[in-house]
Amino acid sequence: MTSVPILQLKSISKSYSHGIKALHNVSFSVSEQEFVYIMGRSGAGKTTLFRIITKQEEPDEGEVWIENERISSIPQKKKHLVRRKIGVVFQDFNLIDYKTVFANVAFALELRGLSKKYIQKQVEMALEIVGLSQRTQNYPQMLSGGEQQRVAIARAIVTKPKILLADEPTGNLDYKTSESIMGLFSKINQMGTSIVMATHDLDIVSGTGRRIIILDHGEKMGENCG
Amino acid sequence: MASSLREAKQVFSRNPASYIVCTISCFISLFCIGIVSVFGIFVYQGAQAVGTRFLNITAFFEKTANHEDINQIILSLESLEGVQSVQYVSPEEALQWLQEEYPDMETATNPLPSSLRIEPKSSKHVSDIIEFLQSISSIEYVEDTSEAATSYSNIIRIMLILGIALLIIFFLAFIFSVSSSIGISVYSFRKEISIMQLLGATPGTIRSPFLLIASVSAIIGGVCNAFVLFPVVRYVYQFYQSFLFFSPIAMNTQLLSLQLGAVLLWIGFFISIVSSIFSVNKHIR
């Protein structure tokens, strides 16, 4: 593992109307090929943090750096360029119902105007990694929760992002399925992608030996190795 | 482009009713705007035709007025801002016109004075010209058309205000109905829009399927309107000619329908596109 930071958050603060403090002075960095957990209860600020990293929201204070580029200085019109560096996976999968497994994964590349041939090759590779090569023509509603999350992961990695953000990716899955999804994340991490995963499930993080950042009421309470 | 077309198909099939409503709104609103515009054009043309006829001012000279005075007055009148033309009518010409109008009339002498017929540029200049003429000592009498001119101006102003008000109402109704129907469709796609954003789609890529389908709706509505306008404009023209026979106008109704249809098609297209952009932008973060 190298120590080159791929993601850096410097003193991030964010408040909403009515004085609700979502984040207060949160700083951390993620190195290349590192796997970091962000732990905290519901409302701790995990999702707000991800929304700031993906430029869905702007912090009131602080800076976010991705690959040595300060993303807060990138104009709103070009925020898609930031998002292209990041893969995202959500708790509720966020798949498009009217698209097949293949089309859902291919969509991420189609939006970038890439060639059909390239898309075909990359989608096949991504589906191979997540173990869904046989389900390409199925629609999301024909898949189990675990399979749907695999499609979402394939869609997140098909663009070969440097960093993958996963917001409670096992929140809607049973224990066994969660374990297999976590195995998949480990595999993706070993292939070179940095992963930042938000979770409140202690079973997932314990015994992994990975770095854990603990958030509570929008503040970073600590950082340790699980 | 292929991807946008595929998505546009999905956008339509998710909510076909809203785009059918959008197309129908487009057609009805453009048709109403078209009809008001046609009436406006006809009334304006009619007013132009009738205006110069009854707003003409006649000034009668004293018997003592000589040619030098008359020439000087004509030159002064022609230099006035509101004067379109000045025509001198000699006593002989006036008598000839009178006899043409009343062939049975016989006179031993010519009692008619020489006069000037002044055509104003518009009704608003009538009062100034009359005032100018009344200040000249060699002019005995000025036929005052200022009251008629004021009434005429008022009627035109009322019709203009009414026409503009109707156009504004129809335009607002059009914008409201089109943006509402497009807004409903965009709202039903908010999840997909948010996914597209997180996958790194540009705002243009996100908007393109909505713009595509809104353009098609506007074009269908606009073309239908253009086809319906052809017979309707001809009918309105015939109705106008028979109703306001005293102010006949000559107009190529086919050309008018074509021009109006094309202009309204562009307006419909523009409004639909702008409505789409605003509706999608509400969901882009």
Coordinates of C-alpha atoms in Angstrom, one line a residue:
Chain A
M1 CA 0.0 0.0 0.0
T2 CA 1.4 3.4 -0.9
S3 CA 0.8 6.6 1.1
V4 CA -0.2 8.9 -1.8
P5 CA -3.5 10.5 -0.8
I6 CA -6.3 10.0 -3.4
L7 CA -8.9 11.8 -1.3
Q8 CA -8.3 14.5 1.3
L9 CA -10.9 16.3 3.4
K10 CA -9.6 19.4 5.2
S11 CA -11.7 20.9 8.1
I12 CA -15.1 20.2 6.4
S13 CA -18.0 21.9 8.1
K14 CA -21.6 21.9 6.9
S15 CA -24.8 23.3 8.6
Y16 CA -28.3 23.3 7.4
S17 CA -31.1 25.8 8.1
H18 CA -32.5 25.9 11.6
G19 CA -28.9 25.6 12.8
I20 CA -28.5 21.8 12.3
K21 CA -24.8 21.0 12.2
A22 CA -24.3 18.1 9.8
L23 CA -20.5 18.2 9.9
H24 CA -18.0 20.1 12.0
N25 CA -14.3 20.4 11.2
V26 CA -14.0 16.9 9.7
S27 CA -10.5 16.1 8.3
F28 CA -9.1 12.8 7.0
S29 CA -7.3 11.4 3.9
V30 CA -7.5 8.2 2.0
S31 CA -4.4 6.7 0.3
E32 CA -4.3 4.9 -3.0
Q33 CA -5.7 1.4 -2.7
E34 CA -6.8 2.0 0.9
F35 CA -10.1 0.6 2.3
V36 CA -11.5 3.0 5.0
Y37 CA -14.7 2.6 7.0
I38 CA -16.7 5.6 8.1
M39 CA -18.7 4.5 11.1
G40 CA -21.5 6.2 12.9
R41 CA -25.1 6.1 13.9
S42 CA -27.9 7.3 11.7
G43 CA -27.6 11.1 11.4
A44 CA -23.9 11.1 12.2
G45 CA -23.1 12.9 9.0
K46 CA -21.9 10.0 6.8
T47 CA -24.3 10.7 3.9
T48 CA -23.6 14.5 4.1
L49 CA -19.9 13.7 3.8
F50 CA -20.5 11.6 0.7
R51 CA -22.7 14.3 -0.8
I52 CA -19.9 16.8 -0.3
I53 CA -17.3 14.5 -1.9
T54 CA -19.6 13.9 -4.9
K55 CA -20.3 17.7 -5.1
Q56 CA -24.0 17.3 -4.6
E57 CA -23.5 19.8 -1.8
E58 CA -20.9 22.4 -1.1
P59 CA -19.3 22.6 2.4
D60 CA -19.7 25.8 4.4
E61 CA -16.0 25.6 5.3
G62 CA -13.1 23.4 4.4
E63 CA -11.7 21.8 1.2
V64 CA -12.0 18.5 -0.6
W65 CA -9.1 17.3 -2.7
I66 CA -9.3 14.4 -5.1
E67 CA -6.1 13.3 -6.9
N68 CA -4.4 16.6 -6.0
E69 CA -7.3 18.7 -7.4
R70 CA -9.3 20.9 -5.1
I71 CA -12.8 20.1 -6.1
S72 CA -14.4 23.0 -4.4
S73 CA -12.7 25.3 -6.9
I74 CA -14.2 23.3 -9.8
P75 CA -17.2 25.3 -11.2
Q76 CA -20.7 23.9 -10.9
K77 CA -20.8 23.5 -14.7
K78 CA -17.9 21.0 -14.5
K79 CA -18.9 19.0 -11.5
H80 CA -19.6 16.0 -13.7
L81 CA -15.8 15.8 -14.2
V82 CA -15.4 15.3 -10.4
R83 CA -18.1 12.6 -10.4
R84 CA -16.3 10.7 -13.2
K85 CA -13.4 10.1 -10.9
I86 CA -15.7 8.5 -8.3
G87 CA -17.7 5.3 -8.2
V88 CA -20.8 5.3 -6.0
V89 CA -22.8 2.5 -4.4
F90 CA -25.9 3.1 -2.4
Q91 CA -27.9 1.1 0.2
D92 CA -31.0 1.1 -2.1
F93 CA -29.0 0.1 -5.2
N94 CA -30.4 2.9 -7.4
L95 CA -30.7 0.8 -10.5
I96 CA -32.8 1.9 -13.5
D97 CA -35.8 -0.4 -13.6
Y98 CA -36.4 -0.3 -17.4
K99 CA -32.8 -1.2 -18.2
T100 CA -31.4 -4.7 -18.2
V101 CA -28.4 -5.6 -16.1
F102 CA -26.1 -5.0 -19.1
A103 CA -27.8 -1.7 -20.0
N104 CA -27.6 -0.5 -16.4
V105 CA -23.9 -1.1 -16.3
A106 CA -23.3 0.2 -19.8
F107 CA -25.2 3.4 -19.0
A108 CA -22.3 4.8 -17.0
L109 CA -20.1 4.5 -20.1
E110 CA -22.8 5.6 -22.6
L111 CA -23.1 8.9 -20.7
R112 CA -19.4 9.5 -21.5
G113 CA -20.0 9.0 -25.2
L114 CA -17.7 5.9 -25.5
S115 CA -17.7 3.5 -28.4
K116 CA -20.1 0.5 -28.4
K117 CA -17.2 -1.9 -28.8
Y118 CA -15.4 -0.5 -25.8
I119 CA -18.6 -0.4 -23.7
Q120 CA -19.3 -4.1 -24.6
K121 CA -15.9 -5.2 -23.5
Q122 CA -15.8 -3.2 -20.2
V123 CA -19.3 -4.2 -19.2
E124 CA -18.5 -7.8 -19.7
M125 CA -15.4 -7.5 -17.6
A126 CA -17.2 -5.7 -14.8
L127 CA -20.1 -8.2 -14.8
E128 CA -17.4 -11.0 -14.7
I129 CA -15.8 -9.4 -11.6
V130 CA -19.2 -9.2 -9.7
G131 CA -20.2 -12.7 -10.9
L132 CA -23.2 -11.8 -13.0
S133 CA -22.1 -12.7 -16.5
Q134 CA -25.1 -15.1 -16.8
R135 CA -27.7 -12.5 -15.9
T136 CA -26.9 -9.7 -18.4
Q137 CA -30.4 -9.7 -20.0
N138 CA -32.3 -9.8 -16.7
Y139 CA -34.1 -6.7 -15.4
P140 CA -33.4 -5.5 -11.8
Q141 CA -36.8 -6.7 -10.5
M142 CA -35.9 -10.2 -11.6
L143 CA -32.8 -10.2 -9.3
S144 CA -32.3 -10.7 -5.5
G145 CA -31.2 -7.8 -3.3
G146 CA -27.6 -9.1 -3.3
E147 CA -27.6 -9.5 -7.1
Q148 CA -29.0 -6.0 -7.5
Q149 CA -26.2 -4.6 -5.3
R150 CA -23.7 -6.5 -7.4
V151 CA -25.1 -4.8 -10.5
A152 CA -24.7 -1.4 -8.8
I153 CA -21.1 -2.3 -7.9
A154 CA -20.4 -3.3 -11.5
R155 CA -21.8 0.0 -12.7
A156 CA -19.6 1.8 -10.2
I157 CA -16.4 0.1 -11.2
V158 CA -17.0 -0.2 -15.0
T159 CA -15.6 3.4 -15.4
K160 CA -12.5 2.4 -13.5
P161 CA -12.7 5.0 -10.8
K162 CA -9.8 5.7 -8.5
I163 CA -12.1 5.8 -5.5
L164 CA -15.3 4.0 -4.7
L165 CA -17.8 5.5 -2.2
A166 CA -20.2 3.0 -0.7
D167 CA -23.0 4.4 1.5
E168 CA -24.4 1.5 3.7
P169 CA -24.1 -1.0 0.8
T170 CA -25.2 -3.9 3.0
G171 CA -28.0 -2.0 4.8
N172 CA -30.7 -3.8 2.9
L173 CA -29.1 -7.2 2.8
D174 CA -29.1 -10.2 5.1
Y175 CA -26.0 -11.3 6.9
K176 CA -24.9 -13.9 4.4
T177 CA -25.4 -11.7 1.4
S178 CA -23.7 -8.9 3.2
E179 CA -20.6 -11.1 3.7
S180 CA -20.4 -11.9 0.0
I181 CA -20.8 -8.3 -1.0
M182 CA -18.0 -7.4 1.5
G183 CA -15.9 -10.1 -0.2
L184 CA -16.6 -8.4 -3.5
F185 CA -15.5 -5.0 -2.2
S186 CA -12.3 -6.6 -0.8
K187 CA -11.6 -8.1 -4.3
I188 CA -12.2 -4.7 -6.0
N189 CA -9.9 -3.0 -3.4
Q190 CA -7.2 -5.6 -4.1
M191 CA -7.5 -4.8 -7.8
G192 CA -6.3 -1.2 -7.0
T193 CA -9.4 0.9 -6.2
S194 CA -9.6 2.9 -3.0
I195 CA -12.8 2.3 -1.1
V196 CA -14.6 4.6 1.5
M197 CA -17.5 2.7 3.0
A198 CA -20.1 4.3 5.4
T199 CA -21.7 1.8 7.7
H200 CA -23.2 1.5 11.2
D201 CA -22.7 -2.3 11.3
L202 CA -19.9 -3.2 13.7
D203 CA -19.9 -6.9 12.5
I204 CA -18.8 -5.7 9.0
V205 CA -15.8 -3.7 10.2
S206 CA -14.5 -5.8 13.1
G207 CA -11.5 -8.0 12.5
T208 CA -10.7 -6.5 9.1
G209 CA -7.7 -4.6 10.2
R210 CA -8.8 -1.7 8.1
R211 CA -8.9 2.0 9.2
I212 CA -12.1 3.1 10.8
I213 CA -13.1 6.8 11.1
I214 CA -15.8 7.3 13.7
L215 CA -18.3 10.1 13.2
D216 CA -20.9 11.3 15.8
H217 CA -23.2 14.2 15.5
G218 CA -21.1 15.5 12.6
E219 CA -17.8 15.4 14.4
K220 CA -14.9 13.1 13.9
M221 CA -14.6 11.3 17.2
G222 CA -11.7 9.2 16.5
E223 CA -9.7 7.0 14.0
N224 CA -8.3 3.5 14.6
C225 CA -7.6 0.2 12.9
G226 CA -10.3 -2.3 13.2
Chain B
M1 CA -27.5 10.8 -29.9
A2 CA -28.7 7.1 -30.0
S3 CA -28.6 7.0 -26.2
S4 CA -30.6 10.3 -26.0
L5 CA -33.2 8.8 -28.4
R6 CA -33.5 5.7 -26.3
E7 CA -33.9 7.7 -23.2
A8 CA -36.4 10.0 -24.9
K9 CA -38.5 7.0 -25.8
Q10 CA -38.5 5.9 -22.2
V11 CA -39.4 9.4 -21.0
F12 CA -42.4 9.4 -23.4
S13 CA -43.5 5.8 -22.5
R14 CA -43.2 6.6 -18.7
N15 CA -45.7 9.5 -19.0
P16 CA -47.3 9.6 -22.4
A17 CA -50.3 11.6 -21.2
S18 CA -48.2 14.6 -20.1
Y19 CA -46.6 14.9 -23.6
I20 CA -50.0 14.4 -25.3
V21 CA -51.4 17.2 -23.1
C22 CA -48.3 19.3 -24.0
T23 CA -48.9 18.7 -27.7
I24 CA -52.6 19.6 -27.4
S25 CA -51.8 22.7 -25.3
C26 CA -49.3 23.7 -27.8
F27 CA -51.8 23.4 -30.6
I28 CA -54.7 25.1 -28.9
S29 CA -52.6 28.0 -27.5
L30 CA -50.8 28.6 -30.7
F31 CA -54.1 28.5 -32.6
C32 CA -55.7 31.1 -30.2
I33 CA -52.6 33.3 -30.5
G34 CA -52.8 32.9 -34.3
I35 CA -56.5 33.9 -34.4
V36 CA -55.9 37.0 -32.2
S37 CA -52.9 37.9 -34.4
V38 CA -54.9 37.5 -37.6
F39 CA -57.7 39.7 -36.3
G40 CA -55.1 42.2 -35.1
I41 CA -53.5 42.3 -38.6
F42 CA -56.8 42.7 -40.4
V43 CA -58.1 45.4 -38.1
Y44 CA -54.7 47.3 -38.3
Q45 CA -54.8 47.0 -42.1
G46 CA -58.4 48.1 -42.2
A47 CA -57.7 51.0 -39.9
Q48 CA -54.8 52.1 -42.1
A49 CA -57.1 52.0 -45.2
V50 CA -60.0 53.8 -43.6
G51 CA -57.9 56.2 -41.5
T52 CA -56.4 58.2 -44.4
R53 CA -59.9 58.6 -45.9
F54 CA -61.8 60.3 -43.1
L55 CA -58.9 62.0 -41.3
N56 CA -58.2 64.2 -44.3
I57 CA -58.4 67.9 -43.5
T58 CA -59.8 70.5 -45.9
A59 CA -58.9 74.2 -45.5
F60 CA -60.8 76.8 -47.6
F61 CA -59.0 80.0 -48.6
E62 CA -60.4 83.5 -48.4
K63 CA -61.4 84.8 -51.9
T64 CA -58.6 87.4 -51.5
A65 CA -55.9 84.8 -51.1
N66 CA -53.4 85.0 -53.9
H67 CA -51.2 82.3 -55.5
E68 CA -48.1 83.5 -53.7
D69 CA -49.8 83.1 -50.3
I70 CA -51.2 79.7 -51.2
N71 CA -47.7 78.4 -52.4
Q72 CA -46.2 79.7 -49.2
I73 CA -48.8 77.9 -47.1
I74 CA -48.3 74.6 -49.1
L75 CA -44.6 74.8 -48.5
S76 CA -45.1 75.4 -44.7
L77 CA -47.5 72.6 -44.5
E78 CA -45.2 70.2 -46.3
S79 CA -42.4 71.0 -43.9
L80 CA -44.7 70.0 -40.9
E81 CA -43.8 66.7 -39.3
G82 CA -47.3 65.1 -39.3
V83 CA -48.2 66.0 -42.9
Q84 CA -48.2 63.1 -45.4
S85 CA -49.4 65.1 -48.5
V86 CA -50.9 68.4 -49.5
Q87 CA -53.2 68.7 -52.5
Y88 CA -54.3 72.1 -53.9
V89 CA -57.9 72.2 -55.3
S90 CA -58.6 75.2 -57.5
P91 CA -62.2 76.7 -57.6
E92 CA -62.6 75.2 -61.1
E93 CA -61.6 71.7 -60.0
A94 CA -63.9 72.0 -57.0
L95 CA -66.8 72.9 -59.2
Q96 CA -66.0 70.1 -61.6
W97 CA -66.1 67.6 -58.8
L98 CA -69.3 69.0 -57.5
Q99 CA -70.9 68.8 -60.9
E100 CA -69.7 65.2 -61.3
E101 CA -71.4 64.4 -58.0
Y102 CA -74.6 66.3 -58.8
P103 CA -75.0 66.4 -62.6
D104 CA -78.3 68.2 -62.5
M105 CA -76.8 71.2 -60.7
E106 CA -76.3 74.4 -62.8
T107 CA -74.6 77.6 -61.7
A108 CA -73.9 80.8 -63.6
T109 CA -70.9 81.6 -61.4
N110 CA -68.5 79.5 -59.4
P111 CA -69.1 80.2 -55.7
L112 CA -66.5 77.8 -54.5
P113 CA -63.2 78.9 -53.0
S114 CA -59.8 77.4 -53.6
S115 CA -58.9 74.8 -50.9
L116 CA -56.2 72.5 -49.7
R117 CA -56.6 68.8 -48.9
I118 CA -54.2 67.7 -46.3
E119 CA -53.5 64.1 -45.5
P120 CA -52.1 63.6 -42.0
K121 CA -49.5 60.9 -41.3
S122 CA -51.7 59.6 -38.5
S123 CA -54.6 60.6 -36.3
K124 CA -52.4 62.0 -33.6
H125 CA -51.2 64.8 -35.9
V126 CA -54.7 66.1 -36.9
S127 CA -55.0 68.6 -34.0
D128 CA -51.6 70.2 -34.7
I129 CA -52.3 70.6 -38.4
I130 CA -55.7 72.1 -37.7
E131 CA -54.2 74.5 -35.2
F132 CA -51.6 75.5 -37.7
L133 CA -54.2 76.1 -40.4
Q134 CA -56.5 78.1 -38.1
S135 CA -53.6 80.5 -37.3
I136 CA -53.3 81.6 -41.0
S137 CA -55.3 84.7 -41.8
S138 CA -55.8 83.9 -45.5
I139 CA -57.6 80.7 -44.6
E140 CA -61.3 81.3 -44.0
Y141 CA -62.5 77.9 -42.7
V142 CA -60.9 74.6 -41.7
E143 CA -63.0 71.4 -41.7
D144 CA -62.4 70.1 -38.2
T145 CA -61.8 66.3 -38.2
S146 CA -60.1 66.3 -34.8
E147 CA -63.1 64.8 -33.0
A148 CA -63.3 62.0 -35.5
A149 CA -59.5 61.6 -35.2
T150 CA -59.7 61.3 -31.4
S151 CA -62.5 58.7 -31.5
Y152 CA -60.6 56.8 -34.1
S153 CA -57.4 56.9 -32.0
N154 CA -59.3 55.7 -29.0
I155 CA -60.9 52.8 -30.8
I156 CA -57.5 51.8 -32.2
R157 CA -56.0 52.1 -28.7
I158 CA -58.7 50.0 -27.1
M159 CA -58.4 47.3 -29.7
L160 CA -54.6 47.4 -29.4
I161 CA -54.8 47.0 -25.6
L162 CA -57.4 44.3 -25.9
G163 CA -55.3 42.4 -28.5
I164 CA -52.1 42.7 -26.4
A165 CA -54.0 41.6 -23.3
L166 CA -55.5 38.5 -25.1
L167 CA -52.0 37.7 -26.5
I168 CA -50.5 37.9 -23.0
I169 CA -53.2 35.7 -21.5
F170 CA -52.8 33.1 -24.2
F171 CA -49.0 33.2 -24.0
L172 CA -49.1 32.8 -20.2
A173 CA -51.7 29.9 -20.5
F174 CA -49.4 28.3 -23.1
I175 CA -46.3 28.6 -20.9
F176 CA -48.1 27.4 -17.8
S177 CA -49.7 24.3 -19.5
V178 CA -46.5 23.3 -21.4
S179 CA -44.2 23.7 -18.4
S180 CA -46.7 21.9 -16.1
S181 CA -47.0 18.9 -18.4
I182 CA -43.2 18.8 -19.0
G183 CA -42.6 19.3 -15.3
I184 CA -44.8 16.3 -14.4
S185 CA -42.9 14.1 -16.8
V186 CA -39.5 15.3 -15.5
Y187 CA -40.6 14.8 -11.9
S188 CA -41.5 11.2 -12.7
F189 CA -37.9 10.8 -13.9
R190 CA -36.2 12.4 -10.9
K191 CA -34.6 9.2 -9.7
E192 CA -33.1 8.5 -13.1
I193 CA -31.9 12.1 -13.3
S194 CA -30.1 11.8 -9.9
I195 CA -28.5 8.5 -11.0
M196 CA -27.3 10.1 -14.3
Q197 CA -25.7 12.9 -12.3
L198 CA -23.9 10.6 -10.0
L199 CA -22.6 8.6 -13.0
G200 CA -21.0 11.8 -14.3
A201 CA -23.5 12.9 -17.0
T202 CA -23.2 16.5 -18.2
P203 CA -26.2 18.7 -17.7
G204 CA -26.7 18.7 -21.4
T205 CA -26.8 14.9 -21.6
I206 CA -29.3 14.8 -18.8
R207 CA -31.5 17.4 -20.5
S208 CA -31.2 16.0 -24.0
P209 CA -34.0 13.3 -23.9
F210 CA -36.4 15.8 -22.4
L211 CA -35.5 18.5 -24.9
L212 CA -35.9 16.0 -27.7
I213 CA -39.4 14.9 -26.7
A214 CA -40.5 18.4 -25.9
S215 CA -39.3 19.6 -29.3
V216 CA -41.3 16.8 -31.0
S217 CA -44.4 17.8 -29.0
A218 CA -44.0 21.4 -30.0
I219 CA -43.4 20.6 -33.6
I220 CA -46.4 18.4 -33.9
G221 CA -48.6 21.0 -32.1
G222 CA -47.1 23.8 -34.3
V223 CA -47.5 22.0 -37.6
C224 CA -51.1 21.0 -36.7
N225 CA -51.8 24.7 -35.9
A226 CA -50.2 25.8 -39.2
F227 CA -52.5 23.4 -41.2
V228 CA -55.6 24.5 -39.3
L229 CA -54.7 28.2 -39.7
F230 CA -54.9 28.0 -43.6
P231 CA -58.7 27.6 -43.9
V232 CA -59.4 29.6 -40.7
V233 CA -57.5 32.7 -41.9
R234 CA -59.3 32.6 -45.2
Y235 CA -62.7 32.3 -43.4
V236 CA -61.8 35.2 -41.0
Y237 CA -60.7 37.3 -44.1
Q238 CA -64.1 36.7 -45.8
F239 CA -65.9 37.4 -42.6
Y240 CA -64.0 40.6 -42.2
Q241 CA -64.6 41.7 -45.8
S242 CA -68.3 41.2 -45.5
F243 CA -68.7 42.7 -42.0
L244 CA -66.4 45.7 -42.4
F245 CA -67.1 46.3 -46.1
F246 CA -66.4 50.1 -45.8
S247 CA -62.7 49.5 -45.1
P248 CA -61.7 46.8 -47.6
I249 CA -58.2 45.3 -47.4
A250 CA -56.2 43.4 -49.9
M251 CA -54.3 40.5 -48.4
N252 CA -52.7 37.3 -49.5
T253 CA -54.2 35.0 -46.9
Q254 CA -52.1 32.0 -48.0
L255 CA -48.9 33.9 -47.5
L256 CA -50.2 35.3 -44.2
S257 CA -51.1 31.8 -42.9
L258 CA -47.8 30.4 -43.9
Q259 CA -45.8 33.2 -42.3
L260 CA -47.9 33.1 -39.1
G261 CA -47.8 29.3 -38.9
A262 CA -44.0 29.4 -39.2
V263 CA -43.6 32.1 -36.6
L264 CA -45.9 30.4 -34.1
L265 CA -44.1 27.1 -34.8
W266 CA -40.9 28.7 -33.7
I267 CA -42.5 30.3 -30.7
G268 CA -44.0 27.0 -29.6
F269 CA -40.6 25.3 -30.1
F270 CA -38.8 27.9 -28.1
I271 CA -41.2 27.9 -25.2
S272 CA -41.2 24.1 -25.0
I273 CA -37.4 24.0 -25.0
V274 CA -37.1 26.7 -22.3
S275 CA -39.8 25.0 -20.2
S276 CA -37.9 21.7 -20.5
I277 CA -34.6 23.3 -19.5
F278 CA -36.2 24.9 -16.4
S279 CA -38.0 21.7 -15.4
V280 CA -34.9 19.6 -15.6
N281 CA -32.7 22.2 -14.0
K282 CA -34.8 22.0 -10.9
H283 CA -33.6 18.4 -10.4
I284 CA -30.0 18.9 -11.3
R285 CA -27.7 19.4 -8.3

